[in-house]
Coordinates of C-alpha atoms and ligand atoms in Angstrom, one line a residue:
M1 CA 147.4 103.9 301.2
R2 CA 145.1 100.8 301.0
F3 CA 145.1 100.4 305.3
K4 CA 144.2 104.5 305.1
Y5 CA 141.3 103.7 303.0
S6 CA 140.6 100.4 304.9
I7 CA 139.3 102.2 308.1
P8 CA 136.6 104.2 306.8
V9 CA 135.5 101.5 305.0
V10 CA 135.5 99.5 308.3
F11 CA 133.7 102.5 309.9
V12 CA 130.9 103.0 307.1
L13 CA 129.7 99.1 307.1
A14 CA 129.8 99.5 310.8
L15 CA 127.4 102.5 310.0
V16 CA 125.4 100.6 307.8
I17 CA 125.2 97.5 310.5
I18 CA 124.3 100.3 313.5
E19 CA 121.6 102.5 311.1
K20 CA 120.2 99.6 309.8
E21 CA 116.7 101.6 309.7
N22 CA 117.8 104.9 308.9
K23 CA 117.9 106.8 305.7
I24 CA 121.6 106.7 305.7
I25 CA 121.8 103.2 303.9
S26 CA 120.7 104.5 300.9
R27 CA 123.5 107.3 301.6
V28 CA 125.9 105.4 302.4
S29 CA 125.4 102.7 299.7
D30 CA 125.3 105.6 296.8
K31 CA 129.0 106.4 298.1
L32 CA 130.4 103.1 297.9
T33 CA 129.2 102.4 294.5
L34 CA 130.8 106.0 293.5
K35 CA 133.8 104.1 293.2
Q36 CA 135.6 108.0 294.5
P37 CA 137.8 107.4 297.1
Q38 CA 138.4 110.8 297.8
L39 CA 134.6 111.2 298.1
L40 CA 134.8 109.3 301.7
L41 CA 138.1 110.7 302.1
P42 CA 138.4 114.8 301.6
P43 CA 141.9 116.2 302.5
D44 CA 141.1 117.4 306.2
S45 CA 138.2 115.2 306.9
A46 CA 137.7 114.1 310.7
L47 CA 137.5 110.5 309.3
Q48 CA 141.6 110.4 309.5
I49 CA 141.1 110.0 313.0
P50 CA 139.9 106.5 313.5
P51 CA 136.6 105.8 315.6
K52 CA 137.5 104.1 318.6
P53 CA 135.8 101.1 319.4
N54 CA 133.7 101.1 322.5
Q55 CA 133.1 98.7 325.2
N56 CA 130.5 96.4 323.4
G57 CA 133.1 96.2 320.6
S58 CA 131.1 98.1 318.3
L59 CA 131.7 101.5 316.5
T60 CA 129.4 104.3 317.6
F61 CA 128.6 106.9 315.4
H62 CA 129.8 110.3 315.7
P63 CA 127.3 112.9 313.4
R64 CA 130.1 115.2 313.6
T65 CA 132.6 112.8 312.3
S66 CA 130.6 112.4 309.1
A67 CA 133.0 113.1 306.0
K68 CA 130.0 115.7 304.8
S69 CA 129.6 117.4 308.1
K70 CA 131.5 120.3 307.2
Q71 CA 130.6 121.0 303.6
K72 CA 128.6 123.5 303.2
H73 CA 126.3 124.4 299.9
I74 CA 125.4 128.0 300.1
L75 CA 122.8 129.1 297.4
L76 CA 122.6 133.0 296.9
L77 CA 119.2 133.3 295.7
A78 CA 118.2 136.8 294.2
T79 CA 116.6 138.7 291.0
T80 CA 118.6 140.8 288.5
R81 CA 119.8 144.0 289.0
T82 CA 119.8 143.6 292.7
G83 CA 123.3 143.5 292.9
S84 CA 123.9 139.6 293.0
S85 CA 127.1 139.3 290.6
F86 CA 128.9 141.6 293.3
V87 CA 127.6 139.5 296.0
G88 CA 128.6 136.5 294.4
E89 CA 132.0 137.6 294.2
F90 CA 132.3 137.3 297.8
F91 CA 132.3 133.4 297.7
N92 CA 133.7 133.1 294.0
Q93 CA 136.8 135.1 295.6
Q94 CA 136.6 132.6 298.6
G95 CA 139.9 131.0 297.5
D96 CA 140.9 127.1 297.1
N97 CA 137.9 125.5 299.3
M98 CA 135.1 126.6 297.0
F99 CA 133.8 125.9 294.1
Y100 CA 131.4 128.6 292.8
L101 CA 129.2 128.3 290.1
F102 CA 127.5 131.4 288.2
E103 CA 124.2 131.4 286.9
P104 CA 124.0 127.5 285.8
L105 CA 120.2 127.8 285.6
W106 CA 120.7 130.3 282.6
H107 CA 120.7 126.9 280.5
V108 CA 117.4 125.5 281.7
E109 CA 115.6 128.6 281.7
K110 CA 116.6 128.8 278.3
M111 CA 115.7 125.5 277.2
L112 CA 112.2 125.7 279.0
T113 CA 111.2 129.3 277.5
L114 CA 107.6 128.6 275.7
E115 CA 107.3 130.2 272.6
G116 CA 106.6 133.8 273.1
G117 CA 108.4 134.3 276.1
G118 CA 107.8 133.2 279.9
T119 CA 108.0 129.6 281.4
N120 CA 105.8 126.9 283.0
A121 CA 106.4 127.9 286.4
T122 CA 105.6 124.3 287.9
A123 CA 107.8 122.6 285.5
S124 CA 111.1 125.3 285.6
A125 CA 110.5 125.0 289.7
K126 CA 111.1 121.3 289.5
A127 CA 114.0 121.7 287.0
Y128 CA 116.0 123.9 288.6
R129 CA 115.3 122.3 292.2
D130 CA 116.9 118.8 290.4
V131 CA 119.7 120.6 288.6
L132 CA 120.8 122.2 291.8
Q133 CA 120.9 119.7 293.9
Q134 CA 122.7 117.5 291.4
L135 CA 125.4 120.6 291.1
F136 CA 125.7 120.7 294.7
Q137 CA 126.8 117.1 294.4
C138 CA 129.0 118.1 291.6
D139 CA 127.3 116.0 289.2
F140 CA 127.1 117.8 286.3
S141 CA 124.5 115.3 283.9
L142 CA 121.3 117.2 284.2
L143 CA 122.5 120.3 283.6
E144 CA 124.4 118.9 280.4
S145 CA 121.2 117.8 278.7
F146 CA 119.9 121.9 278.9
I147 CA 123.1 123.4 277.4
E148 CA 122.6 124.0 273.8
P149 CA 124.1 122.4 271.6
L150 CA 124.6 118.9 273.4
P151 CA 128.0 118.3 275.1
V152 CA 130.0 116.0 273.6
D153 CA 132.0 113.5 275.8
H154 CA 131.0 116.2 278.5
V155 CA 132.8 118.9 276.6
T156 CA 131.0 122.0 275.7
T157 CA 132.3 125.2 274.0
N158 CA 129.1 126.8 275.3
L159 CA 128.6 127.1 279.3
F160 CA 126.9 130.4 280.5
R161 CA 129.6 132.9 281.8
R162 CA 132.1 130.3 282.4
W163 CA 134.5 133.1 283.0
S164 CA 132.7 134.4 285.7
S165 CA 133.3 131.2 288.2
S166 CA 136.8 131.2 289.1
S167 CA 136.6 127.4 289.7
L168 CA 135.9 126.3 286.1
C169 CA 138.9 128.5 285.1
A170 CA 141.3 127.0 287.7
E171 CA 144.3 125.2 286.2
S172 CA 142.8 121.8 287.3
V173 CA 139.7 122.6 284.9
C174 CA 141.4 124.1 282.1
S175 CA 142.1 121.4 279.3
P176 CA 145.1 122.1 276.6
F177 CA 144.1 124.9 274.4
V178 CA 143.6 123.7 270.6
Q179 CA 143.9 126.6 268.1
G180 CA 141.0 127.4 266.8
D181 CA 138.4 126.0 268.8
F182 CA 135.7 128.8 269.4
E183 CA 134.4 129.0 273.0
K184 CA 131.8 132.2 273.7
F185 CA 132.4 132.8 277.1
H186 CA 136.1 131.8 277.4
C187 CA 138.4 132.0 280.5
K188 CA 140.4 135.6 280.8
T189 CA 142.7 134.6 283.5
R190 CA 144.1 131.7 280.9
K191 CA 144.3 129.8 277.9
C192 CA 141.9 126.9 278.5
G193 CA 140.3 124.6 276.0
P194 CA 136.6 123.9 275.7
L195 CA 135.2 123.3 279.3
N196 CA 135.8 119.7 279.9
L197 CA 132.6 118.9 282.9
T198 CA 134.1 115.7 284.0
M199 CA 137.7 117.8 284.9
A200 CA 135.0 120.5 286.5
S201 CA 133.0 118.0 288.5
Q202 CA 136.5 115.8 289.9
S203 CA 137.6 119.7 291.0
C204 CA 134.5 120.0 292.9
L205 CA 134.4 117.2 294.5
Q206 CA 137.7 118.2 296.2
K207 CA 136.5 121.3 297.4
D208 CA 134.8 121.7 301.0
H209 CA 132.2 124.1 300.2
R210 CA 130.1 124.6 297.1
A211 CA 128.4 128.2 296.1
I212 CA 126.0 128.7 293.5
K213 CA 124.2 132.0 292.4
S214 CA 120.9 132.2 290.5
V215 CA 118.3 134.8 289.7
R216 CA 116.1 132.2 288.3
V217 CA 114.2 130.9 291.5
R218 CA 111.1 132.2 291.9
Q219 CA 109.8 130.6 294.9
L220 CA 111.7 129.4 298.2
E221 CA 109.7 126.7 299.0
T222 CA 110.3 125.0 295.7
L223 CA 113.6 124.3 297.1
R224 CA 112.6 122.5 300.2
P225 CA 113.9 119.2 299.2
L226 CA 117.6 120.7 298.9
A227 CA 116.7 121.8 302.8
E228 CA 115.7 118.3 303.5
D229 CA 118.5 116.3 301.4
P230 CA 120.5 114.8 304.0
S231 CA 123.6 114.5 302.1
L232 CA 124.0 118.1 301.7
D233 CA 124.2 121.0 304.4
V234 CA 122.1 124.2 302.7
K235 CA 122.8 127.3 303.2
F236 CA 120.0 130.0 301.2
I237 CA 120.8 133.7 301.3
Q238 CA 118.2 135.4 299.8
L239 CA 119.3 139.3 298.4
V240 CA 117.0 141.7 298.0
R241 CA 117.1 145.2 296.8
D242 CA 114.8 148.3 296.6
P243 CA 112.1 147.2 293.9
R244 CA 111.8 150.8 292.3
A245 CA 115.7 150.7 292.1
V246 CA 115.6 147.4 290.3
L247 CA 113.5 148.9 288.4
A248 CA 115.4 151.5 287.4
S249 CA 118.6 149.3 286.9
R250 CA 116.3 146.9 284.6
M251 CA 115.1 150.1 282.6
V252 CA 118.8 150.9 281.4
A253 CA 119.9 147.4 280.8
F254 CA 117.3 145.5 279.2
E255 CA 115.7 145.8 275.8
K256 CA 112.3 144.2 277.0
Y257 CA 112.1 146.9 279.5
K258 CA 111.3 149.5 276.7
N259 CA 107.5 150.0 277.7
W260 CA 108.4 151.1 281.0
K261 CA 111.2 153.4 279.0
E262 CA 108.0 154.8 276.6
W263 CA 106.0 155.8 280.3
A264 CA 108.8 157.1 281.9
T265 CA 109.6 159.6 278.9
Q266 CA 105.6 160.1 277.5
G267 CA 102.4 159.4 278.7
N268 CA 101.2 157.3 282.1
V269 CA 101.5 153.9 282.9
P270 CA 98.2 151.9 282.0
L271 CA 96.6 150.5 284.8
D272 CA 96.2 147.3 283.9
D273 CA 99.1 146.1 282.1
D274 CA 100.9 142.7 281.2
E275 CA 103.7 144.6 282.5
V276 CA 102.9 146.1 285.6
R277 CA 101.2 142.5 286.5
K278 CA 105.1 141.0 286.1
L279 CA 106.2 143.5 288.4
K280 CA 103.4 143.0 290.6
G281 CA 104.6 139.1 290.4
N282 CA 108.0 139.5 290.9
C283 CA 107.6 141.5 293.9
D284 CA 105.0 138.7 295.4
N285 CA 107.4 135.9 294.9
I286 CA 110.2 137.9 296.4
R287 CA 108.3 138.8 299.4
M288 CA 106.4 135.3 300.0
S289 CA 109.9 133.7 299.7
A290 CA 111.1 136.0 302.5
Q291 CA 108.2 136.1 304.6
I292 CA 108.6 131.9 304.3
G293 CA 112.1 132.7 305.1
L294 CA 111.5 134.9 308.3
K295 CA 108.9 132.8 309.7
R296 CA 111.2 130.0 310.5
P297 CA 109.5 126.9 309.5
K298 CA 111.5 123.8 311.1
W299 CA 113.1 123.0 307.2
L300 CA 114.7 125.9 306.9
R301 CA 116.2 126.7 310.6
G302 CA 119.7 127.8 310.7
R303 CA 119.4 127.8 306.7
Y304 CA 117.7 131.0 305.8
M305 CA 119.6 134.8 305.9
L306 CA 117.7 137.5 304.2
V307 CA 120.3 140.4 303.1
R308 CA 119.7 143.8 301.2
Y309 CA 121.5 144.9 298.6
E310 CA 121.4 148.2 300.4
D311 CA 123.3 147.2 303.2
I312 CA 125.9 145.1 301.6
A313 CA 126.9 148.4 299.4
R314 CA 126.9 150.5 302.7
F315 CA 128.9 147.9 305.0
P316 CA 130.4 145.5 302.5
M317 CA 132.7 144.6 304.9
R318 CA 130.5 143.9 307.6
K319 CA 127.6 142.0 305.5
A320 CA 130.4 139.9 304.2
T321 CA 131.5 138.7 307.6
E322 CA 127.9 138.2 308.7
M323 CA 127.1 136.1 305.2
Y324 CA 130.4 133.8 305.9
E325 CA 129.2 133.4 309.8
F326 CA 126.0 132.0 309.2
A327 CA 126.9 130.1 306.1
G328 CA 129.9 128.5 308.5
I329 CA 133.1 128.8 306.6
P330 CA 136.1 130.8 307.0
F331 CA 136.2 134.3 306.0
T332 CA 139.5 134.4 303.7
P333 CA 142.3 136.9 303.5
Q334 CA 141.3 136.6 299.4
V335 CA 137.3 138.3 299.7
R336 CA 138.6 140.6 302.2
S337 CA 141.2 142.1 299.9
W338 CA 138.9 141.7 296.8
I339 CA 136.2 143.7 299.0
V340 CA 138.8 146.6 299.6
R341 CA 139.7 146.8 296.0
N342 CA 136.2 146.6 294.7
T343 CA 134.1 149.0 297.0
Q344 CA 136.8 152.0 296.8
V345 CA 136.8 152.7 293.5
S346 CA 135.8 156.0 292.2
Q347 CA 132.6 156.3 289.5
N348 CA 134.5 157.0 286.8
E349 CA 136.5 153.8 287.0
A350 CA 133.0 151.8 286.7
S351 CA 131.9 151.2 283.1
G352 CA 129.5 149.0 281.2
V353 CA 126.1 147.5 282.6
Y354 CA 127.6 144.5 284.4
S355 CA 130.9 146.5 285.8
L356 CA 131.3 144.9 289.3
Q357 CA 133.8 148.0 290.4
R358 CA 131.9 150.7 292.1
N359 CA 131.8 153.2 294.6
S360 CA 129.1 151.3 296.8
S361 CA 128.0 154.4 298.9
E362 CA 127.4 156.5 296.3
H363 CA 125.8 154.1 294.0
V364 CA 122.7 152.7 296.1
E365 CA 120.9 155.8 296.1
K366 CA 121.6 157.0 292.5
W367 CA 118.2 155.2 290.9
R368 CA 116.7 158.3 292.7
F369 CA 117.6 160.6 290.1
S370 CA 117.4 158.5 287.1
L371 CA 113.5 157.3 287.7
P372 CA 110.4 159.4 287.2
F373 CA 108.3 159.9 290.3
K374 CA 105.2 158.5 288.3
I375 CA 107.3 155.8 287.8
A376 CA 107.9 155.4 291.1
Q377 CA 104.4 155.9 292.4
V378 CA 103.4 152.3 290.1
V379 CA 106.3 150.2 291.7
Q380 CA 105.1 151.9 295.5
R381 CA 101.3 151.1 294.4
V382 CA 102.0 147.0 293.3
C383 CA 104.7 146.4 295.4
R384 CA 103.9 148.0 298.6
P385 CA 103.9 145.1 301.4
T386 CA 107.2 144.4 299.4
L387 CA 108.6 147.5 300.3
K388 CA 107.2 147.6 303.7
L389 CA 108.4 144.2 304.5
F390 CA 112.3 145.3 303.8
G391 CA 111.8 148.4 305.2
Y392 CA 112.0 150.4 302.0
K393 CA 110.3 154.2 302.8
V394 CA 107.7 155.5 300.5
V395 CA 108.1 158.6 299.3
N396 CA 105.0 161.2 298.5
S397 CA 106.4 163.6 296.3
E398 CA 108.8 164.5 293.8
K399 CA 111.0 166.4 296.0
M400 CA 111.0 163.8 298.7
L401 CA 112.3 161.4 296.2
T402 CA 115.3 163.2 295.4
D403 CA 115.9 164.6 298.1
R404 CA 119.3 163.4 299.4
S405 CA 119.1 164.4 302.9
I406 CA 115.9 162.0 303.4
S407 CA 117.3 158.1 303.0
L408 CA 114.8 155.7 302.1
I409 CA 116.3 152.7 303.4
E410 CA 115.1 151.9 307.4
D411 CA 117.4 150.2 309.8
K412 CA 116.4 146.7 309.8
A413 CA 117.8 143.6 311.0
F414 CA 116.6 140.4 309.9
G415 CA 119.2 137.9 311.3
S416 CA 119.9 134.8 310.1
L417 CA 117.8 132.1 311.4
Ligands
LIG501 C1 126.6 98.3 325.2 O1 125.2 97.8 324.7 C2 124.1 97.9 325.3 C3 122.9 97.3 324.7 O2 122.8 97.8 323.2 C4 123.8 99.6 325.5 O3 122.7 99.5 326.5 C5 125.3 99.9 326.1 O4 125.2 101.5 326.8 C6 126.4 99.7 326.0 N1 127.5 100.3 326.4 C7 128.5 101.0 325.7 C8 129.7 101.2 326.4 O5 128.1 101.9 324.6
LIG502 C1 102.8 122.9 283.4 O1 103.9 121.9 283.6 C2 103.3 120.9 284.6 C3 104.2 119.5 285.2 O2 105.1 119.4 283.7 C4 102.0 120.5 283.7 O3 101.2 119.7 284.5 C5 100.9 121.7 283.1 O4 100.1 121.1 282.4 C6 101.7 122.9 282.8 N1 101.0 123.8 282.6 C7 100.7 124.4 281.5 C8 99.7 125.7 281.5 O5 100.9 124.1 280.5
LIG503 C1 137.8 115.2 280.0 O1 138.5 114.8 281.4 C2 138.5 113.6 281.9 C3 139.3 113.6 283.2 O2 140.5 114.4 283.0 C4 139.3 113.1 280.7 O3 139.6 111.5 281.2 C5 138.5 112.9 279.2 O4 139.5 112.2 278.2 C6 138.2 114.6 279.1 N1 137.6 114.4 278.0 C7 137.7 114.7 276.6 C8 136.9 114.8 275.9 O5 139.1 115.3 276.3
LIG504 C1 131.9 157.2 297.4 O1 130.8 158.1 297.6 C2 130.3 158.8 298.8 C3 129.1 158.8 298.5 O2 128.8 160.0 297.7 C4 131.7 159.4 299.1 O3 131.7 160.3 300.1 C5 133.1 159.0 298.7 O4 134.1 160.0 299.1 C6 133.2 158.1 297.6 N1 134.1 157.5 297.5 C7 135.3 157.3 296.6 C8 136.4 156.6 297.1 O5 135.4 157.7 295.5

């Protein structure tokens, strides 16, 4: 064993010498101080092939043989009611090679919520970015500081929707169950004790890939340091959905949309209302993030993919395959069979607002029969550039809205850049 580790150590020392002026030094020394041999030597790492000295007797650095070169970090960015739980499952179901986290930023947003609701956009953007950056490195310490009550010895009974992340309910992260220990979001698949984040971190470090889903990041640009972090290989997947469908869905699911519900059943939507401004703000944020992504700035090249929920719902297997191709990780039989099982079920079997099982094709246009035309008009007025960018057709009458023969989804390919 000792010999096995000595090779990468020699290799790393050589790196330090060769790349003296390079930023890589700080990265390598960070790793050395972590005292985690598995960090340097993942199970199937190319490092197991000893590098050959060249004629000059020195070791040549090949970027492709670096321990992290195959490791991918996928960030699924969405907003609420865009089908992100469903799409997140594409990665949650990947299997043993993936460490998946479901909405870890829930805790951050909750703690940073100001009196009277809302957050300071600047402060929360920074906190979101820093927490994500650590989590992609399997470090839960900053996230811990946002969990209420504060974890004791890195153990918490309160991690939001632990059960939605199969990685956090895996056997290796399942501490012995203690009678009477109450965990709000306990695992459904097996009986575990409260979540030990040290165990979660150790399990995360063993995985080839990491994926995080979040509906909380407002602007893609705020995550630029993640894209530029040389220790990460981040792939951003931005998931969007017709804002009219999103509003229709939020009106059903969320209490705080009660004003919209009132406007839908009685009177008209006031022109300059806070709710309308919020809707416009949401649409603008989503559009601006996508515009940055689609413009292919250098820092995002090869790292950004835009996906419409409507395309995923209609062609789930094709879109999932594309996402995996973009991320550069193998599409597994587990993902395939999950998609088959969860997109063919009948509507009757789908129950509950957060239900994942649904008839995807039918589901995608259902909102057209529940959203009053006058509400659709408001969305179209304040979100028009967003609708246009993503290829959602504007309706000009109630008749057009509810005419099944007219699709409101234009064919549009965004590609991955
Ligand atoms: C040996 O070192 C010299 C000077 O650094 C370099 O120009 C040359 O390419 C090296 N030879 C090999 C085979 O790497
Ligand atoms: C928001 O947070 C930033 C950074 O923490 C701070 O400088 C700014 O004053 C805050 N803005 C408001 C309106 O509180
Ligand atoms: C959490 O897990 C780690 C690693 O297995 C272990 O050393 C530690 O004792 C556990 N913490 C508690 C409070 O059980
Ligand atoms: C799903 O919905 C589509 C469109 O309404 C329909 O054609 C299809 O038969 C449904 N599939 C199942 C399995 O219910």
